[in-house]
Amino acid sequence: MKAVEIKPDIYWVGVIDWGARDFHGYVTPNGTTYNNYLIMDEQITLLDTVKYDFSDITIGNIKSVTDPSKIVNVIINHIETDHASSIDKIMELAPNATIYITERGKKGLDRHADTSRWKFRIVKTGDTLNIGRYNLLFIETPMLHWPDSMMTYVKEAKLLISQDAFGQHLATAARFDDEFIECASHAALEDSVVDYYANILMPFGQLIKAKIAELLKLGLEIDMIAPDHGIIWRKQPERVIQMYQDMVDGKASLRVAIIYDTMWHSTERMTVPVMQGIKDEGVDCTVIKLRATPGSVAVKELWKSRGCLIGTPTLNNTIFPSLAGFLTYLRGLRPKNRIMGAFGSYGWGGGAVKECYEEFKKMGLEAVEPGLQVVYKPSSEDGKLCYEFGRDFARKVKEFHKKFE
Ligand code: FEO
């Protein structure tokens, strides 16, 4: 790759990580990018770095535009390793540059690098920096994604450099939304936005809601949003803002995600009539076998659906391991506005279904109790119970969904 001019004298100098498949536990089947940006102005300014492993590539991209020693300002919007761990390499090349960072960013960076060598200016929301023809405005966005996070708005370019927000884990030759839609599809792009939000930003939904309201109140003219991951929004920046507004408000489809695993196919056999019952009640249904599917994909499907059923066998009196791990991961993401239920087979003592409901309670999620358990292999009578269980759950989901219409 080489630098890509995204606005007059503003370049994408990032890298594409085609092989990224695990992002701190979040499975990324489509890889990712680490985007950073270079503004060629009277004061040459670099916004963010990239993951350390790729520092040579971003430096090569910078060199294709300018001599890195001429960089006057380095802005660190977010200190997480995927964006800030090349800072040493950059500062070796531009040792006199001033680093612009939030107070919490500086404290965090102090724990990652020997910062005593560098000049800093601490910034907060509303602070500005004139670099020549362009004026930059800093906007703190704590917990979007870490306490240190901020965005940088380039006023004359109507460009919001949004760091993790509005990103997607997509490794692609396309740099812009319209390019990606042309070579893939609009649905694939939006699916990536939901996937990223569900697995990274879901816990911070209410903070994001307040921050988006604050951003809109500032009345900034935005005709491009450039995140630190994935494609740049030049055709439809307003669409991704709308998607975020919908997600923080808990918008979901009238659909049920069945997320299950199985030991000897008994719980799997229950899944089919449960699904049929849901569909016969007029509710769409997605079925995910967990050991065959990354948990992060299951989280995305749950997040797209108003209701979710967990199908788990009982193993050693408790939840099947793949589902136990999934529920722990889900609890950390603090989902809201979803209704849950559970079913599964057991041999003698049972216990997994009951424990699922305890997990739902810990998450503060509404649940349709008591779930359904079947001993060993489901009989044809059990199949009828599963079907009715699916129908009843779908009815409860429809009722619950009305609250959000
Ligand atoms: Fe892409 Fe929070 O780092």
Short mmCIF file of C-alpha atoms and ligand atoms in Angstrom, two decimals:
data_model
loop_
_atom_site.label_atom_id
_atom_site.label_comp_id
_atom_site.label_asym_id
_atom_site.label_seq_id
_atom_site.Cartn_x
_atom_site.Cartn_y
_atom_site.Cartn_z
CA MET A 1 0.00 0.00 0.00
CA LYS A 2 0.96 3.63 -0.24
CA ALA A 3 -0.34 6.82 1.30
CA VAL A 4 -3.84 7.74 0.11
CA GLU A 5 -4.94 11.38 -0.05
CA ILE A 6 -8.37 11.53 1.62
CA LYS A 7 -8.75 15.33 1.64
CA PRO A 8 -6.48 18.04 0.20
CA ASP A 9 -3.05 17.44 1.79
CA ILE A 10 -4.48 14.94 4.30
CA TYR A 11 -3.25 11.36 3.82
CA TRP A 12 -4.15 7.96 5.14
CA VAL A 13 -0.77 6.43 6.08
CA GLY A 14 -2.08 3.34 7.86
CA VAL A 15 -1.57 -0.38 7.42
CA ILE A 16 -3.72 -3.36 6.56
CA ASP A 17 -3.47 -6.40 8.85
CA TRP A 18 -4.77 -9.11 6.53
CA GLY A 19 -3.95 -11.86 9.03
CA ALA A 20 -5.52 -10.49 12.23
CA ARG A 21 -7.87 -13.20 13.46
CA ASP A 22 -7.93 -12.56 17.18
CA PHE A 23 -8.36 -9.12 18.68
CA HIS A 24 -8.00 -9.64 22.44
CA GLY A 25 -10.40 -12.56 22.26
CA TYR A 26 -12.67 -11.06 19.63
CA VAL A 27 -12.40 -13.19 16.50
CA THR A 28 -11.86 -11.07 13.40
CA PRO A 29 -12.32 -13.32 10.37
CA ASN A 30 -11.92 -10.38 8.00
CA GLY A 31 -8.69 -8.99 9.48
CA THR A 32 -8.44 -5.29 10.28
CA THR A 33 -6.63 -2.07 9.50
CA TYR A 34 -4.83 0.38 11.76
CA ASN A 35 -5.53 3.78 10.24
CA ASN A 36 -3.46 6.86 10.94
CA TYR A 37 -3.39 10.16 9.14
CA LEU A 38 -0.80 12.72 8.06
CA ILE A 39 -1.64 16.37 7.44
CA MET A 40 0.78 18.21 5.19
CA ASP A 41 0.40 21.79 6.40
CA GLU A 42 2.75 24.52 7.63
CA GLN A 43 3.15 22.32 10.70
CA ILE A 44 3.20 18.72 9.49
CA THR A 45 0.96 16.75 11.81
CA LEU A 46 0.57 13.01 12.34
CA LEU A 47 -2.62 11.69 13.92
CA ASP A 48 -2.06 8.36 15.68
CA THR A 49 0.45 5.64 14.95
CA VAL A 50 -0.21 1.92 14.36
CA LYS A 51 0.36 -1.43 16.07
CA TYR A 52 4.09 -1.91 16.74
CA ASP A 53 4.46 -4.90 14.39
CA PHE A 54 3.62 -2.65 11.45
CA SER A 55 5.61 0.47 12.35
CA ASP A 56 7.95 0.09 9.36
CA ILE A 57 5.00 0.07 7.00
CA THR A 58 3.43 3.27 8.29
CA ILE A 59 6.85 4.93 8.33
CA GLY A 60 7.26 3.89 4.67
CA ASN A 61 3.86 5.41 3.90
CA ILE A 62 4.82 8.63 5.68
CA LYS A 63 8.09 8.71 3.76
CA SER A 64 6.20 8.45 0.48
CA VAL A 65 4.74 11.89 1.35
CA THR A 66 7.40 13.61 3.45
CA ASP A 67 10.54 13.22 5.50
CA PRO A 68 9.29 12.03 8.95
CA SER A 69 11.82 14.28 10.70
CA LYS A 70 9.69 17.22 9.50
CA ILE A 71 6.72 16.14 11.63
CA VAL A 72 5.98 18.97 14.07
CA ASN A 73 2.96 17.58 15.91
CA VAL A 74 1.91 14.05 16.82
CA ILE A 75 -1.64 13.67 18.06
CA ILE A 76 -2.45 10.57 20.07
CA ASN A 77 -6.20 10.12 20.07
CA HIS A 78 -6.05 6.78 21.90
CA ILE A 79 -3.25 4.98 23.71
CA GLU A 80 -4.34 1.37 23.13
CA THR A 81 -1.51 -0.71 21.72
CA ASP A 82 -3.04 -1.11 18.26
CA HIS A 83 -2.73 2.67 17.76
CA ALA A 84 0.01 3.98 19.99
CA SER A 85 2.67 1.28 20.20
CA SER A 86 4.69 2.69 17.28
CA ILE A 87 5.16 5.99 19.09
CA ASP A 88 8.79 5.15 20.03
CA LYS A 89 9.68 4.55 16.38
CA ILE A 90 7.95 7.73 15.25
CA MET A 91 9.60 9.83 17.95
CA GLU A 92 13.01 8.41 17.05
CA LEU A 93 12.46 9.99 13.63
CA ALA A 94 10.83 13.19 14.87
CA PRO A 95 12.30 13.71 18.35
CA ASN A 96 11.37 17.39 18.51
CA ALA A 97 7.70 16.87 17.72
CA THR A 98 5.13 17.88 20.32
CA ILE A 99 2.66 15.18 21.36
CA TYR A 100 -0.95 16.28 21.88
CA ILE A 101 -2.84 13.96 24.19
CA THR A 102 -5.51 14.01 26.92
CA GLU A 103 -4.49 14.07 30.57
CA ARG A 104 -5.58 10.45 31.05
CA GLY A 105 -3.83 9.54 27.83
CA LYS A 106 -0.56 10.95 29.14
CA LYS A 107 -0.91 9.05 32.43
CA GLY A 108 -1.57 5.83 30.51
CA LEU A 109 1.25 6.41 28.04
CA ASP A 110 3.64 6.96 30.95
CA ARG A 111 2.98 3.31 31.86
CA HIS A 112 3.80 2.09 28.37
CA ALA A 113 6.81 4.15 27.31
CA ASP A 114 9.62 6.33 28.62
CA THR A 115 7.81 9.59 27.96
CA SER A 116 10.36 11.75 29.78
CA ARG A 117 12.18 12.13 26.44
CA TRP A 118 9.30 13.86 24.68
CA LYS A 119 7.45 17.20 24.67
CA PHE A 120 3.75 17.06 25.50
CA ARG A 121 0.77 19.35 25.41
CA ILE A 122 -2.23 18.10 27.37
CA VAL A 123 -5.52 18.90 25.64
CA LYS A 124 -9.18 18.74 26.56
CA THR A 125 -12.50 19.20 24.79
CA GLY A 126 -12.67 22.57 23.05
CA ASP A 127 -8.91 23.08 22.75
CA THR A 128 -7.76 23.97 19.26
CA LEU A 129 -4.53 23.90 17.31
CA ASN A 130 -3.80 25.94 14.20
CA ILE A 131 -1.30 24.17 11.96
CA GLY A 132 -1.53 26.54 8.95
CA ARG A 133 -4.48 26.32 6.63
CA TYR A 134 -6.13 23.79 8.91
CA ASN A 135 -7.51 24.23 12.42
CA LEU A 136 -7.87 21.19 14.65
CA LEU A 137 -10.41 20.84 17.44
CA PHE A 138 -9.97 18.21 20.16
CA ILE A 139 -12.99 16.44 21.63
CA GLU A 140 -12.51 14.06 24.57
CA THR A 141 -14.49 10.83 24.25
CA PRO A 142 -13.78 8.91 27.47
CA MET A 143 -14.67 5.18 27.27
CA LEU A 144 -15.00 5.38 23.55
CA HIS A 145 -12.98 3.24 23.75
CA TRP A 146 -10.73 3.81 26.79
CA PRO A 147 -10.69 6.59 29.42
CA ASP A 148 -7.98 8.43 27.47
CA SER A 149 -9.78 8.54 24.13
CA MET A 150 -10.46 11.63 22.08
CA MET A 151 -11.38 12.60 18.54
CA THR A 152 -9.82 15.31 16.39
CA TYR A 153 -11.95 17.44 14.08
CA VAL A 154 -10.24 19.13 11.12
CA LYS A 155 -12.47 22.15 10.64
CA GLU A 156 -11.69 23.35 7.12
CA ALA A 157 -11.78 19.76 5.79
CA LYS A 158 -15.06 18.95 7.61
CA LEU A 159 -13.26 15.81 8.66
CA LEU A 160 -13.77 13.96 11.96
CA ILE A 161 -10.91 11.65 12.86
CA SER A 162 -12.88 9.45 15.19
CA GLN A 163 -10.32 6.91 16.48
CA ASP A 164 -12.06 3.61 17.47
CA ALA A 165 -15.58 5.00 17.05
CA PHE A 166 -17.36 4.19 13.78
CA GLY A 167 -14.67 1.63 12.90
CA GLN A 168 -14.91 -1.90 11.59
CA HIS A 169 -12.52 -4.83 11.58
CA LEU A 170 -12.15 -5.18 7.84
CA ALA A 171 -8.93 -5.76 5.93
CA THR A 172 -9.72 -4.57 2.46
CA ALA A 173 -8.10 -2.82 -0.48
CA ALA A 174 -11.02 -0.36 -0.34
CA ARG A 175 -10.28 2.76 1.71
CA PHE A 176 -13.71 4.35 1.46
CA ASP A 177 -17.29 3.24 2.11
CA ASP A 178 -18.39 3.68 -1.52
CA GLU A 179 -15.41 1.63 -2.77
CA PHE A 180 -16.21 -1.17 -0.32
CA ILE A 181 -19.91 -1.19 -1.18
CA GLU A 182 -18.99 -1.46 -4.87
CA CYS A 183 -16.73 -4.48 -4.39
CA ALA A 184 -18.72 -6.15 -1.55
CA SER A 185 -22.11 -4.86 -0.41
CA HIS A 186 -23.83 -2.31 1.75
CA ALA A 187 -25.12 -5.14 3.96
CA ALA A 188 -21.59 -6.50 4.50
CA LEU A 189 -20.37 -3.06 5.56
CA GLU A 190 -23.21 -2.50 8.00
CA ASP A 191 -22.76 -6.02 9.37
CA SER A 192 -19.13 -5.13 10.16
CA VAL A 193 -20.22 -1.98 11.99
CA VAL A 194 -22.64 -3.99 14.16
CA ASP A 195 -20.01 -6.70 14.76
CA TYR A 196 -17.46 -4.11 15.92
CA TYR A 197 -19.93 -2.20 18.11
CA ALA A 198 -21.29 -5.38 19.71
CA ASN A 199 -17.88 -6.81 20.57
CA ILE A 200 -15.99 -3.62 21.48
CA LEU A 201 -18.31 -0.78 22.37
CA MET A 202 -21.50 -2.38 23.67
CA PRO A 203 -20.55 -1.91 27.37
CA PHE A 204 -20.29 1.84 26.86
CA GLY A 205 -23.62 2.37 25.06
CA GLN A 206 -25.01 5.02 27.43
CA LEU A 207 -21.75 6.99 27.46
CA ILE A 208 -21.66 6.83 23.67
CA LYS A 209 -25.25 8.04 23.51
CA ALA A 210 -24.35 11.10 25.58
CA LYS A 211 -21.21 11.71 23.54
CA ILE A 212 -23.03 11.55 20.21
CA ALA A 213 -25.59 14.03 21.54
CA GLU A 214 -22.73 16.30 22.62
CA LEU A 215 -21.07 15.98 19.22
CA LEU A 216 -24.29 16.84 17.41
CA LYS A 217 -24.83 19.81 19.75
CA LEU A 218 -21.45 21.19 18.72
CA GLY A 219 -22.98 21.56 15.26
CA LEU A 220 -19.82 20.47 13.48
CA GLU A 221 -20.10 20.18 9.73
CA ILE A 222 -18.94 16.64 8.98
CA ASP A 223 -18.65 15.33 5.45
CA MET A 224 -16.10 12.62 6.23
CA ILE A 225 -15.48 10.36 9.24
CA ALA A 226 -12.09 8.69 9.35
CA PRO A 227 -11.89 6.00 12.05
CA ASP A 228 -8.75 4.16 13.17
CA HIS A 229 -10.07 0.80 11.87
CA GLY A 230 -11.61 -0.17 8.56
CA ILE A 231 -12.99 2.01 5.81
CA ILE A 232 -13.37 5.79 5.83
CA TRP A 233 -16.90 7.17 5.60
CA ARG A 234 -16.95 9.71 2.77
CA LYS A 235 -20.24 8.86 1.08
CA GLN A 236 -22.46 8.20 4.08
CA PRO A 237 -20.94 9.58 7.29
CA GLU A 238 -24.44 10.36 8.54
CA ARG A 239 -25.46 6.71 8.07
CA VAL A 240 -22.90 5.37 10.54
CA ILE A 241 -23.88 8.04 13.08
CA GLN A 242 -27.50 6.96 12.68
CA MET A 243 -26.50 3.31 13.12
CA TYR A 244 -24.76 4.17 16.39
CA GLN A 245 -27.78 6.15 17.59
CA ASP A 246 -29.97 3.13 16.87
CA MET A 247 -27.60 0.74 18.63
CA VAL A 248 -27.21 2.83 21.78
CA ASP A 249 -31.01 3.02 21.92
CA GLY A 250 -31.13 -0.78 21.90
CA LYS A 251 -32.69 -1.10 18.44
CA ALA A 252 -32.92 -4.73 17.29
CA SER A 253 -34.89 -6.83 14.83
CA LEU A 254 -37.88 -8.91 15.84
CA ARG A 255 -35.80 -12.05 15.70
CA VAL A 256 -34.48 -14.79 17.95
CA ALA A 257 -30.88 -15.97 17.98
CA ILE A 258 -30.55 -19.57 19.17
CA ILE A 259 -27.01 -20.12 20.40
CA TYR A 260 -26.38 -23.74 21.30
CA ASP A 261 -23.84 -26.50 21.66
CA THR A 262 -24.28 -30.21 22.04
CA MET A 263 -22.55 -33.31 23.47
CA TRP A 264 -24.27 -36.25 21.75
CA HIS A 265 -26.73 -34.32 19.55
CA SER A 266 -29.62 -34.31 22.05
CA THR A 267 -29.62 -30.54 22.62
CA GLU A 268 -29.08 -30.17 18.87
CA ARG A 269 -32.19 -32.28 18.24
CA MET A 270 -34.15 -29.96 20.52
CA THR A 271 -33.02 -26.94 18.51
CA VAL A 272 -34.93 -27.85 15.35
CA PRO A 273 -38.48 -27.94 16.80
CA VAL A 274 -37.70 -24.91 18.97
CA MET A 275 -36.70 -23.01 15.82
CA GLN A 276 -39.80 -24.23 14.00
CA GLY A 277 -42.04 -23.03 16.82
CA ILE A 278 -40.43 -19.58 16.70
CA LYS A 279 -40.85 -19.36 12.93
CA ASP A 280 -44.47 -20.53 13.07
CA GLU A 281 -45.14 -17.64 15.41
CA GLY A 282 -43.94 -15.33 12.62
CA VAL A 283 -40.59 -14.47 14.18
CA ASP A 284 -37.33 -14.77 12.25
CA CYS A 285 -34.69 -17.04 13.77
CA THR A 286 -30.91 -17.48 13.46
CA VAL A 287 -29.27 -20.65 14.75
CA ILE A 288 -25.64 -20.76 15.81
CA LYS A 289 -23.72 -23.83 16.89
CA LEU A 290 -21.14 -22.36 19.19
CA ARG A 291 -18.16 -24.68 18.78
CA ALA A 292 -18.48 -24.24 15.02
CA THR A 293 -18.77 -20.44 15.24
CA PRO A 294 -16.69 -17.78 17.02
CA GLY A 295 -18.34 -16.39 20.14
CA SER A 296 -17.94 -12.89 18.75
CA VAL A 297 -20.15 -13.81 15.78
CA ALA A 298 -22.73 -15.18 18.23
CA VAL A 299 -22.60 -11.88 20.15
CA LYS A 300 -23.24 -9.96 16.94
CA GLU A 301 -26.25 -12.15 16.10
CA LEU A 302 -27.60 -11.77 19.64
CA TRP A 303 -27.19 -8.01 19.36
CA LYS A 304 -29.12 -7.93 16.09
CA SER A 305 -31.99 -9.93 17.64
CA ARG A 306 -34.54 -8.95 20.28
CA GLY A 307 -34.56 -12.42 21.83
CA CYS A 308 -31.94 -15.06 22.49
CA LEU A 309 -32.17 -18.70 23.52
CA ILE A 310 -29.21 -20.56 24.94
CA GLY A 311 -29.22 -24.30 24.25
CA THR A 312 -26.86 -26.16 26.57
CA PRO A 313 -26.36 -29.74 27.68
CA THR A 314 -25.57 -30.31 31.33
CA LEU A 315 -21.99 -31.46 31.81
CA ASN A 316 -20.79 -32.25 35.34
CA ASN A 317 -23.90 -30.52 36.75
CA THR A 318 -23.14 -27.25 35.05
CA ILE A 319 -23.28 -25.34 31.74
CA PHE A 320 -21.43 -26.85 28.79
CA PRO A 321 -17.95 -25.24 28.64
CA SER A 322 -18.31 -23.44 25.31
CA LEU A 323 -21.54 -21.80 26.46
CA ALA A 324 -20.20 -21.03 29.94
CA GLY A 325 -17.31 -19.15 28.31
CA PHE A 326 -19.70 -17.41 25.96
CA LEU A 327 -21.97 -16.24 28.79
CA THR A 328 -18.97 -14.89 30.70
CA TYR A 329 -17.84 -12.96 27.60
CA LEU A 330 -21.40 -11.70 27.09
CA ARG A 331 -21.72 -10.55 30.70
CA GLY A 332 -18.64 -8.36 30.27
CA LEU A 333 -20.28 -6.69 27.28
CA ARG A 334 -23.29 -5.71 29.43
CA PRO A 335 -26.06 -6.29 26.86
CA LYS A 336 -29.36 -4.49 27.39
CA ASN A 337 -32.90 -4.61 26.05
CA ARG A 338 -32.80 -8.27 25.11
CA ILE A 339 -35.01 -11.10 26.40
CA MET A 340 -33.46 -14.48 27.14
CA GLY A 341 -34.38 -18.11 27.66
CA ALA A 342 -32.60 -21.47 27.90
CA PHE A 343 -33.12 -25.14 27.07
CA GLY A 344 -31.04 -28.29 26.95
CA SER A 345 -30.75 -31.99 27.63
CA TYR A 346 -29.28 -33.74 30.65
CA GLY A 347 -28.63 -37.30 31.81
CA TRP A 348 -29.34 -37.37 35.53
CA GLY A 349 -28.87 -34.31 37.76
CA GLY A 350 -29.40 -31.45 35.30
CA GLY A 351 -28.43 -27.94 36.32
CA ALA A 352 -27.21 -26.15 33.18
CA VAL A 353 -30.51 -24.49 32.29
CA LYS A 354 -31.00 -23.22 35.84
CA GLU A 355 -27.48 -21.78 35.83
CA CYS A 356 -28.17 -19.99 32.55
CA TYR A 357 -31.01 -18.12 34.27
CA GLU A 358 -28.66 -17.18 37.09
CA GLU A 359 -26.33 -15.73 34.45
CA PHE A 360 -29.18 -13.77 32.85
CA LYS A 361 -30.04 -12.33 36.27
CA LYS A 362 -26.42 -11.27 36.80
CA MET A 363 -26.61 -9.47 33.46
CA GLY A 364 -29.87 -7.76 34.46
CA LEU A 365 -31.64 -9.19 31.40
CA GLU A 366 -35.30 -10.07 31.23
CA ALA A 367 -35.84 -13.83 30.90
CA VAL A 368 -38.68 -16.23 30.17
CA GLU A 369 -38.48 -18.82 32.95
CA PRO A 370 -38.11 -21.68 33.69
CA GLY A 371 -36.72 -22.87 30.36
CA LEU A 372 -36.97 -26.42 29.11
CA GLN A 373 -35.00 -29.53 30.02
CA VAL A 374 -35.18 -32.97 28.40
CA VAL A 375 -33.70 -36.21 29.78
CA TYR A 376 -31.19 -37.84 27.46
CA LYS A 377 -32.35 -38.04 23.83
CA PRO A 378 -35.57 -36.12 23.09
CA SER A 379 -38.57 -38.33 22.31
CA SER A 380 -41.25 -37.33 19.82
CA GLU A 381 -43.30 -36.08 22.79
CA ASP A 382 -40.33 -33.99 23.87
CA GLY A 383 -40.16 -32.65 20.30
CA LYS A 384 -43.71 -31.32 20.71
CA LEU A 385 -42.72 -29.69 24.02
CA CYS A 386 -39.74 -28.07 22.26
CA TYR A 387 -42.00 -26.75 19.51
CA GLU A 388 -44.43 -25.23 22.04
CA PHE A 389 -41.50 -23.83 24.01
CA GLY A 390 -40.30 -22.08 20.80
CA ARG A 391 -43.79 -20.71 20.08
CA ASP A 392 -44.23 -19.43 23.61
CA PHE A 393 -40.80 -17.80 23.63
CA ALA A 394 -41.53 -16.09 20.29
CA ARG A 395 -44.81 -14.72 21.69
CA LYS A 396 -42.94 -13.28 24.68
CA VAL A 397 -40.33 -11.76 22.36
CA LYS A 398 -43.05 -10.07 20.29
CA GLU A 399 -44.60 -8.62 23.44
CA PHE A 400 -41.21 -7.42 24.71
CA HIS A 401 -40.33 -5.94 21.31
CA LYS A 402 -43.37 -3.63 21.44
CA LYS A 403 -41.62 -1.60 24.15
CA PHE A 404 -39.07 -0.46 21.58
CA GLU A 405 -41.38 0.35 18.66
FE1 FEO B 1 -8.47 0.11 18.26
FE2 FEO B 1 -9.27 0.72 21.55
O1 FEO B 1 -8.19 0.34 20.10
#
